[in-house]
Short mmCIF file of C-alpha atoms and ligand atoms in Angstrom, two decimals:
data_model
loop_
_atom_site.label_atom_id
_atom_site.label_comp_id
_atom_site.label_asym_id
_atom_site.label_seq_id
_atom_site.Cartn_x
_atom_site.Cartn_y
_atom_site.Cartn_z
CA MET A 13 -100.73 214.42 -66.65
CA LYS A 14 -105.07 214.65 -66.42
CA PRO A 15 -106.98 211.43 -65.73
CA ASN A 16 -108.47 209.87 -69.28
CA THR A 17 -105.88 211.26 -71.08
CA ILE A 18 -103.94 209.14 -73.49
CA ALA A 19 -101.97 207.07 -70.87
CA SER A 20 -98.19 207.49 -71.07
CA PRO A 21 -96.30 204.80 -71.47
CA ALA A 22 -93.57 206.15 -69.27
CA GLU A 23 -96.56 205.54 -66.50
CA ALA A 24 -97.16 201.84 -67.50
CA GLY A 25 -93.33 201.44 -66.56
CA THR A 26 -91.90 201.28 -70.47
CA LYS A 27 -90.18 204.42 -70.54
CA LEU A 28 -90.10 206.21 -73.86
CA ALA A 29 -86.61 206.94 -74.79
CA ARG A 30 -86.92 210.96 -76.80
CA VAL A 31 -87.83 210.40 -79.94
CA ASN A 32 -86.69 212.13 -82.83
CA VAL A 33 -89.31 212.53 -85.43
CA LEU A 34 -89.76 213.35 -89.35
CA ILE A 35 -93.32 214.48 -90.88
CA VAL A 36 -93.56 214.06 -94.34
CA GLY A 37 -95.45 216.71 -95.78
CA ALA A 38 -96.33 220.76 -96.57
CA GLY A 39 -99.36 221.86 -95.35
CA GLY A 40 -101.77 222.69 -92.91
CA ARG A 41 -102.61 219.10 -91.92
CA GLU A 42 -98.77 218.32 -91.23
CA HIS A 43 -98.35 222.20 -88.80
CA ALA A 44 -101.17 221.37 -87.18
CA LEU A 45 -99.40 217.19 -86.72
CA ALA A 46 -96.36 219.09 -85.78
CA TRP A 47 -98.05 221.66 -83.51
CA LYS A 48 -99.61 219.35 -81.15
CA ILE A 49 -96.21 216.52 -81.61
CA ALA A 50 -93.86 219.55 -80.36
CA GLN A 51 -96.06 219.68 -77.15
CA SER A 52 -94.67 216.35 -76.13
CA PRO A 53 -92.27 216.11 -73.34
CA ASN A 54 -90.95 212.84 -75.40
CA LEU A 55 -90.30 214.63 -78.41
CA GLY A 56 -86.27 215.03 -79.41
CA ASP A 57 -85.74 216.96 -82.69
CA LEU A 58 -88.55 217.32 -84.71
CA HIS A 59 -88.13 217.32 -88.57
CA ALA A 60 -90.33 217.62 -91.53
CA ALA A 61 -89.96 217.17 -95.05
CA PRO A 62 -90.82 219.55 -96.81
CA GLY A 63 -92.29 221.41 -93.88
CA ASN A 64 -93.39 224.77 -94.69
CA PRO A 65 -92.95 228.24 -92.83
CA GLY A 66 -95.05 227.62 -90.17
CA ILE A 67 -94.04 224.00 -89.28
CA ALA A 68 -90.04 226.15 -89.10
CA ALA A 69 -90.75 227.78 -85.82
CA LEU A 70 -91.18 224.43 -84.59
CA GLY A 71 -88.67 222.27 -85.94
CA THR A 72 -86.26 222.05 -88.74
CA CYS A 73 -87.46 221.68 -92.48
CA HIS A 74 -85.78 219.76 -95.30
CA PRO A 75 -85.83 220.39 -98.98
CA LEU A 76 -86.88 216.75 -99.98
CA ARG A 77 -90.43 215.66 -102.08
CA PRO A 78 -92.31 213.50 -100.13
CA ASP A 79 -92.54 210.46 -102.93
CA ASP A 80 -88.43 210.32 -102.62
CA ALA A 81 -88.43 207.07 -100.80
CA GLU A 82 -84.62 206.52 -100.31
CA ALA A 83 -83.70 210.71 -99.63
CA LEU A 84 -86.38 210.40 -96.87
CA LEU A 85 -84.72 207.05 -95.41
CA ASP A 86 -80.96 208.76 -95.86
CA LEU A 87 -82.63 211.35 -93.64
CA CYS A 88 -83.95 209.62 -90.77
CA ARG A 89 -80.41 207.62 -90.81
CA GLN A 90 -78.67 211.08 -90.40
CA LEU A 91 -80.78 212.37 -88.09
CA ALA A 92 -81.71 209.26 -85.49
CA VAL A 93 -85.27 209.58 -86.72
CA SER A 94 -86.84 207.04 -84.84
CA LEU A 95 -90.57 208.13 -85.96
CA VAL A 96 -92.30 209.58 -89.51
CA VAL A 97 -95.28 210.54 -89.81
CA VAL A 98 -96.78 210.41 -93.10
CA GLY A 99 -99.32 213.23 -94.11
CA PRO A 100 -100.71 212.97 -97.84
CA GLU A 101 -101.58 209.92 -99.00
CA ALA A 102 -99.76 209.57 -102.67
CA PRO A 103 -96.21 208.48 -100.76
CA LEU A 104 -98.12 206.03 -99.09
CA VAL A 105 -100.20 204.57 -101.72
CA ALA A 106 -96.55 204.37 -103.75
CA GLY A 107 -94.95 202.13 -100.93
CA LEU A 108 -93.19 204.87 -98.65
CA ALA A 109 -94.12 203.35 -95.04
CA ASP A 110 -93.03 200.10 -96.67
CA ALA A 111 -89.70 201.26 -97.70
CA LEU A 112 -89.01 203.37 -94.44
CA ARG A 113 -90.37 199.92 -92.27
CA HIS A 114 -88.13 197.35 -94.01
CA ALA A 115 -84.68 199.49 -93.36
CA GLY A 116 -86.28 199.46 -89.54
CA VAL A 117 -87.77 203.02 -89.07
CA ALA A 118 -90.95 203.35 -87.19
CA VAL A 119 -93.69 205.30 -89.37
CA LEU A 120 -97.00 206.18 -88.70
CA GLY A 121 -99.28 205.05 -91.96
CA PRO A 122 -100.07 202.23 -93.68
CA THR A 123 -97.82 199.67 -95.53
CA ALA A 124 -98.79 200.03 -99.89
CA ALA A 125 -100.95 196.83 -99.83
CA ALA A 126 -103.38 198.82 -97.14
CA ALA A 127 -103.05 201.92 -98.08
CA ARG A 128 -104.71 200.50 -101.20
CA ILE A 129 -108.11 200.90 -99.57
CA GLU A 130 -107.98 204.63 -100.32
CA GLY A 131 -106.10 204.21 -103.48
CA SER A 132 -108.70 202.19 -104.99
CA LYS A 133 -112.12 202.39 -104.71
CA SER A 134 -112.97 199.04 -105.74
CA PHE A 135 -110.78 197.59 -103.69
CA ALA A 136 -112.41 199.27 -101.07
CA LYS A 137 -115.78 198.24 -101.86
CA GLU A 138 -114.64 194.30 -101.98
CA VAL A 139 -113.32 195.06 -98.50
CA MET A 140 -116.66 196.63 -97.51
CA ARG A 141 -118.40 193.97 -99.07
CA ALA A 142 -116.54 191.06 -97.69
CA ALA A 143 -116.46 192.86 -93.96
CA GLY A 144 -120.34 193.49 -94.14
CA VAL A 145 -120.00 197.19 -93.66
CA PRO A 146 -122.51 199.14 -95.32
CA THR A 147 -121.91 201.52 -97.99
CA ALA A 148 -123.36 202.80 -101.30
CA SER A 149 -125.18 200.03 -103.32
CA GLU A 150 -123.25 199.61 -106.98
CA LEU A 151 -125.09 200.56 -109.89
CA ALA A 152 -124.62 198.51 -113.56
CA GLU A 153 -125.29 202.10 -115.41
CA ALA A 154 -124.75 205.33 -115.12
CA ARG A 155 -128.36 206.46 -114.69
CA ALA A 156 -129.20 209.62 -112.26
CA PRO A 157 -129.20 210.31 -109.44
CA CYS A 158 -126.11 208.71 -108.95
CA VAL A 159 -122.50 208.77 -108.37
CA VAL A 160 -119.64 208.11 -110.85
CA LYS A 161 -116.01 207.35 -109.61
CA ALA A 162 -112.76 207.28 -111.00
CA ASP A 163 -111.07 204.15 -108.95
CA GLY A 164 -107.59 205.56 -108.18
CA LEU A 165 -106.50 208.77 -106.48
CA ALA A 166 -107.37 211.78 -108.26
CA ALA A 167 -106.83 214.29 -105.32
CA GLY A 168 -110.43 214.87 -104.95
CA LYS A 169 -111.47 215.47 -108.70
CA GLY A 170 -112.46 211.58 -109.24
CA VAL A 171 -116.06 211.99 -107.77
CA PHE A 172 -119.07 213.09 -109.63
CA VAL A 173 -122.46 213.39 -107.90
CA CYS A 174 -124.57 213.75 -110.65
CA ARG A 175 -128.68 214.63 -110.16
CA THR A 176 -129.83 214.97 -113.84
CA ASP A 177 -129.08 212.67 -117.04
CA ALA A 178 -127.13 214.88 -118.26
CA GLU A 179 -124.51 215.11 -115.55
CA ALA A 180 -124.00 211.80 -115.48
CA ARG A 181 -123.31 211.57 -119.32
CA LEU A 182 -120.78 214.19 -119.03
CA ALA A 183 -119.41 212.18 -116.01
CA LEU A 184 -118.98 208.96 -117.39
CA PRO A 185 -116.53 210.10 -119.76
CA ARG A 186 -114.69 212.11 -117.40
CA ALA A 187 -113.86 209.59 -114.84
CA ARG A 188 -112.87 207.95 -117.62
CA ALA A 189 -110.45 210.33 -118.92
CA LEU A 190 -108.64 210.26 -115.19
CA GLY A 191 -107.42 206.13 -116.31
CA GLY A 192 -108.56 203.04 -114.41
CA PRO A 193 -111.95 201.48 -113.76
CA VAL A 194 -115.23 203.72 -113.00
CA VAL A 195 -117.30 202.74 -110.07
CA ILE A 196 -121.01 203.68 -110.30
CA GLU A 197 -122.63 203.84 -107.05
CA GLU A 198 -126.14 205.21 -105.56
CA LEU A 199 -126.42 208.87 -105.03
CA LEU A 200 -126.84 209.02 -100.73
CA GLU A 201 -128.83 212.17 -99.11
CA GLY A 202 -127.40 213.06 -95.31
CA GLU A 203 -125.04 214.49 -93.40
CA GLU A 204 -121.88 213.96 -93.88
CA VAL A 205 -118.96 213.51 -91.59
CA SER A 206 -115.50 212.70 -91.42
CA LEU A 207 -114.85 209.39 -88.65
CA LEU A 208 -110.27 208.83 -88.13
CA ALA A 209 -109.65 206.23 -85.83
CA LEU A 210 -106.08 205.64 -84.54
CA CYS A 211 -105.01 202.10 -85.99
CA ALA A 212 -102.38 199.16 -85.31
CA GLY A 213 -103.37 196.06 -87.18
CA GLU A 214 -107.19 194.99 -85.92
CA GLU A 215 -106.76 197.46 -83.09
CA ALA A 216 -108.58 201.39 -83.44
CA LEU A 217 -109.01 203.80 -81.38
CA ALA A 218 -111.67 207.01 -82.47
CA LEU A 219 -110.21 210.25 -83.05
CA ALA A 220 -113.27 213.13 -82.49
CA PRO A 221 -115.89 213.17 -85.46
CA ALA A 222 -115.34 216.22 -87.68
CA GLN A 223 -116.92 217.84 -90.29
CA ASP A 224 -115.52 219.55 -93.38
CA PHE A 225 -116.48 221.78 -95.57
CA LYS A 226 -115.71 220.45 -99.93
CA ARG A 227 -117.19 223.28 -102.18
CA LEU A 228 -115.68 226.52 -102.34
CA ARG A 229 -118.59 228.62 -101.68
CA ASP A 230 -121.04 229.73 -98.92
CA GLY A 231 -124.27 227.75 -99.08
CA ASN A 232 -122.22 224.33 -100.80
CA GLU A 233 -122.12 225.70 -103.91
CA GLY A 234 -119.24 226.45 -106.33
CA PRO A 235 -116.76 223.19 -107.15
CA ASN A 236 -115.12 220.74 -105.01
CA THR A 237 -112.07 221.19 -103.38
CA GLY A 238 -109.59 220.27 -100.89
CA GLY A 239 -111.51 220.92 -98.17
CA MET A 240 -112.67 224.47 -97.11
CA GLY A 241 -113.28 224.39 -93.38
CA SER A 242 -113.96 221.98 -90.58
CA TYR A 243 -114.98 222.19 -86.88
CA SER A 244 -115.74 219.68 -84.06
CA PRO A 245 -117.64 217.97 -82.57
CA VAL A 246 -120.25 217.71 -84.65
CA PRO A 247 -123.95 217.87 -82.54
CA PHE A 248 -125.61 214.88 -83.76
CA LEU A 249 -122.58 212.39 -82.79
CA GLY A 250 -121.11 212.13 -79.57
CA PRO A 251 -118.06 210.13 -78.11
CA GLU A 252 -120.35 206.59 -77.98
CA GLN A 253 -122.07 206.99 -81.50
CA ALA A 254 -118.46 207.70 -82.61
CA GLU A 255 -116.92 204.06 -80.76
CA GLU A 256 -120.08 202.39 -82.31
CA LEU A 257 -119.29 203.85 -86.03
CA VAL A 258 -115.61 202.26 -85.53
CA GLU A 259 -116.85 199.02 -84.02
CA THR A 260 -119.24 199.09 -86.97
CA ILE A 261 -117.19 199.78 -89.29
CA HIS A 262 -113.74 200.39 -88.77
CA ARG A 263 -112.95 197.44 -87.22
CA PRO A 264 -114.62 195.11 -89.85
CA VAL A 265 -112.26 196.71 -92.42
CA LEU A 266 -108.88 196.40 -90.56
CA ARG A 267 -109.50 192.58 -89.62
CA GLU A 268 -110.53 191.98 -93.20
CA LEU A 269 -107.00 193.66 -94.44
CA ALA A 270 -105.51 191.43 -91.99
CA ALA A 271 -107.13 188.40 -93.51
CA GLY A 272 -106.03 189.70 -96.52
CA GLY A 273 -102.27 189.87 -95.22
CA ALA A 274 -102.47 193.83 -95.39
CA PRO A 275 -102.54 195.27 -91.80
CA PHE A 276 -102.99 198.30 -91.10
CA GLN A 277 -100.90 200.80 -89.08
CA GLY A 278 -102.02 204.67 -89.02
CA ILE A 279 -105.00 206.47 -89.77
CA LEU A 280 -108.30 205.41 -90.98
CA TYR A 281 -110.37 208.04 -92.04
CA ALA A 282 -113.92 206.91 -92.84
CA GLY A 283 -115.98 209.66 -94.58
CA LEU A 284 -119.50 208.65 -94.15
CA MET A 285 -123.21 209.61 -95.06
CA LEU A 286 -125.59 209.80 -92.41
CA THR A 287 -128.62 208.53 -93.67
CA GLU A 288 -131.94 207.69 -92.86
CA ASP A 289 -130.97 203.75 -92.92
CA GLY A 290 -127.96 204.37 -91.10
CA PRO A 291 -124.56 205.34 -91.73
CA ARG A 292 -122.90 204.60 -95.21
CA VAL A 293 -119.29 204.76 -96.20
CA LEU A 294 -118.63 207.20 -98.82
CA GLU A 295 -114.63 206.74 -98.70
CA PHE A 296 -111.81 205.23 -96.61
CA ASN A 297 -108.69 207.68 -96.68
CA CYS A 298 -105.12 206.30 -95.27
CA ARG A 299 -103.87 209.35 -93.66
CA PHE A 300 -105.20 212.16 -91.19
CA GLY A 301 -108.33 214.31 -93.00
CA ASP A 302 -107.35 218.25 -94.36
CA PRO A 303 -108.18 220.72 -92.53
CA GLU A 304 -110.15 218.24 -90.18
CA THR A 305 -106.85 217.46 -88.28
CA GLN A 306 -106.52 221.15 -87.83
CA ALA A 307 -110.02 221.21 -85.40
CA ILE A 308 -109.12 217.68 -84.14
CA LEU A 309 -105.95 217.96 -82.56
CA PRO A 310 -106.23 221.09 -80.84
CA ARG A 311 -109.54 219.13 -78.85
CA LEU A 312 -106.69 216.00 -78.06
CA GLU A 313 -105.86 216.23 -75.02
CA GLY A 314 -102.81 214.30 -73.67
CA ASP A 315 -99.43 213.33 -75.50
CA LEU A 316 -99.94 212.73 -79.27
CA LEU A 317 -96.42 211.67 -80.28
CA GLU A 318 -96.83 208.73 -77.68
CA ALA A 319 -100.16 207.45 -78.81
CA LEU A 320 -98.98 208.02 -82.76
CA ALA A 321 -95.48 205.89 -81.62
CA ALA A 322 -97.74 203.37 -80.24
CA ALA A 323 -99.34 202.64 -82.91
CA ALA A 324 -96.16 202.85 -85.19
CA SER A 325 -94.54 199.72 -82.86
CA GLY A 326 -98.07 197.67 -83.70
CA SER A 327 -100.49 197.76 -80.05
CA LEU A 328 -102.62 200.99 -79.21
CA ALA A 329 -102.58 198.53 -75.35
CA GLY A 330 -102.56 201.51 -72.47
CA VAL A 331 -103.40 204.41 -75.48
CA GLU A 332 -106.12 206.48 -74.79
CA LEU A 333 -107.47 209.39 -76.90
CA VAL A 334 -109.58 211.85 -75.52
CA ALA A 335 -111.20 215.51 -76.77
CA GLY A 336 -112.01 218.27 -74.10
CA SER A 337 -115.05 219.68 -73.82
CA HIS A 338 -114.07 222.49 -75.75
CA ALA A 339 -114.71 222.91 -79.52
CA ALA A 340 -112.58 223.80 -82.33
CA VAL A 341 -113.46 225.52 -85.72
CA THR A 342 -110.80 225.94 -88.80
CA VAL A 343 -111.96 228.75 -91.32
CA VAL A 344 -109.45 227.91 -94.94
CA LEU A 345 -108.15 230.83 -96.60
CA ALA A 346 -107.70 230.25 -100.06
CA ALA A 347 -105.99 231.95 -102.61
CA ALA A 348 -107.39 233.88 -105.80
CA GLY A 349 -107.81 231.29 -108.61
CA TYR A 350 -108.23 228.65 -106.76
CA PRO A 351 -108.75 225.82 -107.19
CA ASP A 352 -108.68 225.87 -110.50
CA ALA A 353 -105.76 228.10 -110.89
CA PRO A 354 -104.28 229.33 -107.32
CA GLU A 355 -102.45 232.67 -107.57
CA THR A 356 -99.03 232.67 -105.64
CA GLY A 357 -96.61 235.38 -104.73
CA VAL A 358 -98.39 237.41 -102.82
CA PRO A 359 -97.74 239.52 -99.44
CA LEU A 360 -99.75 238.09 -96.41
CA ALA A 361 -100.59 240.27 -93.68
CA GLY A 362 -102.21 239.29 -90.26
CA VAL A 363 -100.65 236.16 -89.18
CA GLU A 364 -98.95 237.82 -86.59
CA ALA A 365 -102.31 239.95 -85.25
CA ALA A 366 -104.16 237.04 -85.67
CA SER A 367 -102.19 234.93 -83.45
CA ALA A 368 -101.99 237.07 -80.92
CA ILE A 369 -105.67 237.54 -80.28
CA GLY A 370 -105.14 233.66 -79.81
CA ALA A 371 -106.20 232.11 -83.04
CA LEU A 372 -103.98 228.70 -84.30
CA VAL A 373 -102.80 230.13 -87.35
CA PHE A 374 -101.61 226.96 -89.11
CA HIS A 375 -99.85 227.20 -93.05
CA ALA A 376 -101.16 225.58 -95.79
CA GLY A 377 -99.05 227.19 -98.84
CA THR A 378 -96.76 229.42 -97.74
CA ALA A 379 -92.85 230.83 -98.53
CA LEU A 380 -90.72 232.94 -97.26
CA ARG A 381 -89.39 235.61 -99.69
CA ARG A 382 -86.96 237.67 -99.12
CA GLY A 383 -87.94 237.58 -95.31
CA SER A 384 -91.64 238.20 -95.82
CA LEU A 385 -93.82 235.54 -96.07
CA VAL A 386 -96.17 234.69 -99.33
CA GLY A 387 -98.85 232.44 -101.06
CA ALA A 388 -97.50 229.48 -102.44
CA GLY A 389 -100.31 227.08 -102.66
CA GLY A 390 -104.11 226.70 -103.16
CA ARG A 391 -105.50 227.13 -99.66
CA VAL A 392 -102.61 229.57 -98.31
CA LEU A 393 -103.61 229.67 -94.30
CA ASN A 394 -105.78 227.83 -91.87
CA VAL A 395 -107.19 229.87 -88.66
CA THR A 396 -108.38 227.70 -86.02
CA ALA A 397 -109.91 228.63 -82.64
CA LEU A 398 -111.37 226.90 -79.54
CA GLY A 399 -114.10 227.80 -77.70
CA ALA A 400 -116.51 226.49 -75.30
CA SER A 401 -118.80 225.92 -77.83
CA VAL A 402 -118.81 225.20 -81.65
CA ALA A 403 -120.58 229.03 -81.63
CA GLU A 404 -118.14 230.46 -79.57
CA ALA A 405 -114.93 228.87 -81.32
CA ARG A 406 -116.45 230.40 -84.43
CA GLU A 407 -117.08 233.86 -83.44
CA ARG A 408 -113.31 233.62 -82.54
CA ALA A 409 -112.14 231.65 -85.61
CA TYR A 410 -113.49 234.72 -87.95
CA ARG A 411 -112.74 237.45 -85.63
CA ALA A 412 -108.81 236.22 -86.25
CA VAL A 413 -109.29 235.75 -90.00
CA ASP A 414 -110.32 239.64 -89.96
CA ARG A 415 -106.97 240.52 -88.84
CA ILE A 416 -105.31 238.36 -91.90
CA ASP A 417 -105.44 239.78 -96.04
CA PHE A 418 -104.09 238.99 -98.97
CA PRO A 419 -104.56 240.10 -102.44
CA GLY A 420 -107.73 237.74 -103.92
CA MET A 421 -108.03 236.21 -100.67
CA GLN A 422 -111.42 233.59 -100.72
CA TYR A 423 -113.01 231.98 -97.61
CA ARG A 424 -116.23 230.52 -96.46
CA ARG A 425 -118.34 232.32 -93.95
CA ASP A 426 -121.00 229.61 -93.28
CA ILE A 427 -118.48 227.11 -91.67
CA ALA A 428 -119.50 225.72 -88.63
CA LEU A 429 -122.68 227.78 -89.26
CA ARG A 430 -125.43 224.75 -89.25
CA ALA A 431 -123.99 223.38 -86.64
CA VAL A 432 -124.24 226.57 -84.66
CA HIS A 433 -127.95 226.78 -84.99
CA ALA A 434 -128.87 222.91 -84.64
CA ALA A 435 -126.97 223.86 -81.35
CA ALA A 436 -129.26 226.93 -80.57
P1 LIG R 563 -115.29 210.48 -102.02
O1 LIG R 563 -113.80 211.11 -102.69
O2 LIG R 563 -115.47 209.44 -102.34
O3 LIG R 563 -115.46 211.07 -100.26
O4 LIG R 563 -116.03 211.77 -103.24
C1 LIG R 563 -116.21 213.06 -102.92
C2 LIG R 563 -117.36 213.75 -102.41
O5 LIG R 563 -118.29 213.54 -103.08
C3 LIG R 563 -117.83 213.27 -100.69
O6 LIG R 563 -117.69 213.96 -99.75
C4 LIG R 563 -119.53 213.19 -101.03
O7 LIG R 563 -119.78 215.02 -100.63
C5 LIG R 563 -119.71 212.84 -102.71
N1 LIG R 563 -120.06 211.73 -102.36
C6 LIG R 563 -118.77 210.57 -102.90
N2 LIG R 563 -119.63 209.42 -103.01
C7 LIG R 563 -121.10 209.83 -102.89
C8 LIG R 563 -122.41 208.90 -102.95
N3 LIG R 563 -122.83 207.83 -102.84
N4 LIG R 563 -123.76 209.64 -102.25
C9 LIG R 563 -123.58 210.98 -102.12
N5 LIG R 563 -122.52 212.02 -102.32
C10 LIG R 563 -121.53 211.34 -102.44
N1 LIG R 564 -111.02 216.81 -96.25
C1 LIG R 564 -111.45 215.87 -96.78
C2 LIG R 564 -109.90 214.64 -96.85
O1 LIG R 564 -108.99 214.71 -96.54
O2 LIG R 564 -109.89 213.89 -98.01
#
């Protein structure tokens, strides 16, 4: 193992038995997790529920729903799974990690009580206020400029950025229609960055910062999506600044959660706006970002499985997360009609050709039909390439994208472009 990579418990004198791992989820994030975990010498069997055809090349997929805690627990018992890594937020907010942990299965992912940091925007605000963590100020009225947010999980559809009063007037009933309370806050300007940290109780270790691209079309136009691309590193946020941010944002929040009886284990993802007045938290997520993970993990040196197992067991002692000096760029290929009404069932061509020139093609929404790969979701494939610089990674990623084709394929052509210009 290279120096400065994740210290292995074996080196620290605690030999890790081979771990059977179950990944919960079906997207590109979960494929990237499976790909990285599959490299671990400590891996026993790799399983996924439900997984996807990309993950099936690395392990065994089981057709279970991520929210079916009972069936997942049965599966863990049958397969002697000793670590479950949960991808999406909804099962965490619903208490999947509690159910598994209660039955003695280690889980990378927070309890329902700690997952409220993502599941309720007003709870997140309360925690930030108590912890002294900078965030957008709350406003009493929806007057532009402002941002109106539905309190609960809304799969990215609950946030309305209002630059005019007309937008603000429309936003309020729409946010209310999603049910539950509504949070109104000041509209912040700046660079957005995703800073994920691996956490165990009050300990936190930063992963490499990344940026994602939420709008459908080039130039940040069009509707919000789950994310159309990502890249890492970000030119204006090095490892030292990332560590400073973890110290001012993640660790105080972890202490506050622990003090409130809800210690957090898993990935705490801070969506930050770097404003002229300093960093402000836009949101917390209680899991790996999608598609940030697809750009972060290929840069990570060392054994991810060991690090996740350590966090799941409650301590990060001896764990280091070091990103290589190379850059990664991920381009999301989405279906026709995405995000409103994605077309499924279309044949996907060129995945092998793209892999053959060195790209990582993560499956995000695919299925096998009579032995052929077809689209089965809004975001279909995620193409990641590494390079010595963001510019090189970007060029390689788009070269691989050129090899892939399916009817109605949509993607952005400007992923990481500003970062390339910033570095030039
Ligand atoms: P959230 O789900 O809270 O991250 O919001 C989704 C997106 O809305 C963010 O990634 C930002 O682009 C935008 N956003 C959220 N809150 C604010 C804010 N206070 N000011 C400006 N943009 C925001
Ligand atoms: N990329 C945004 C998210 O994972 O929520």
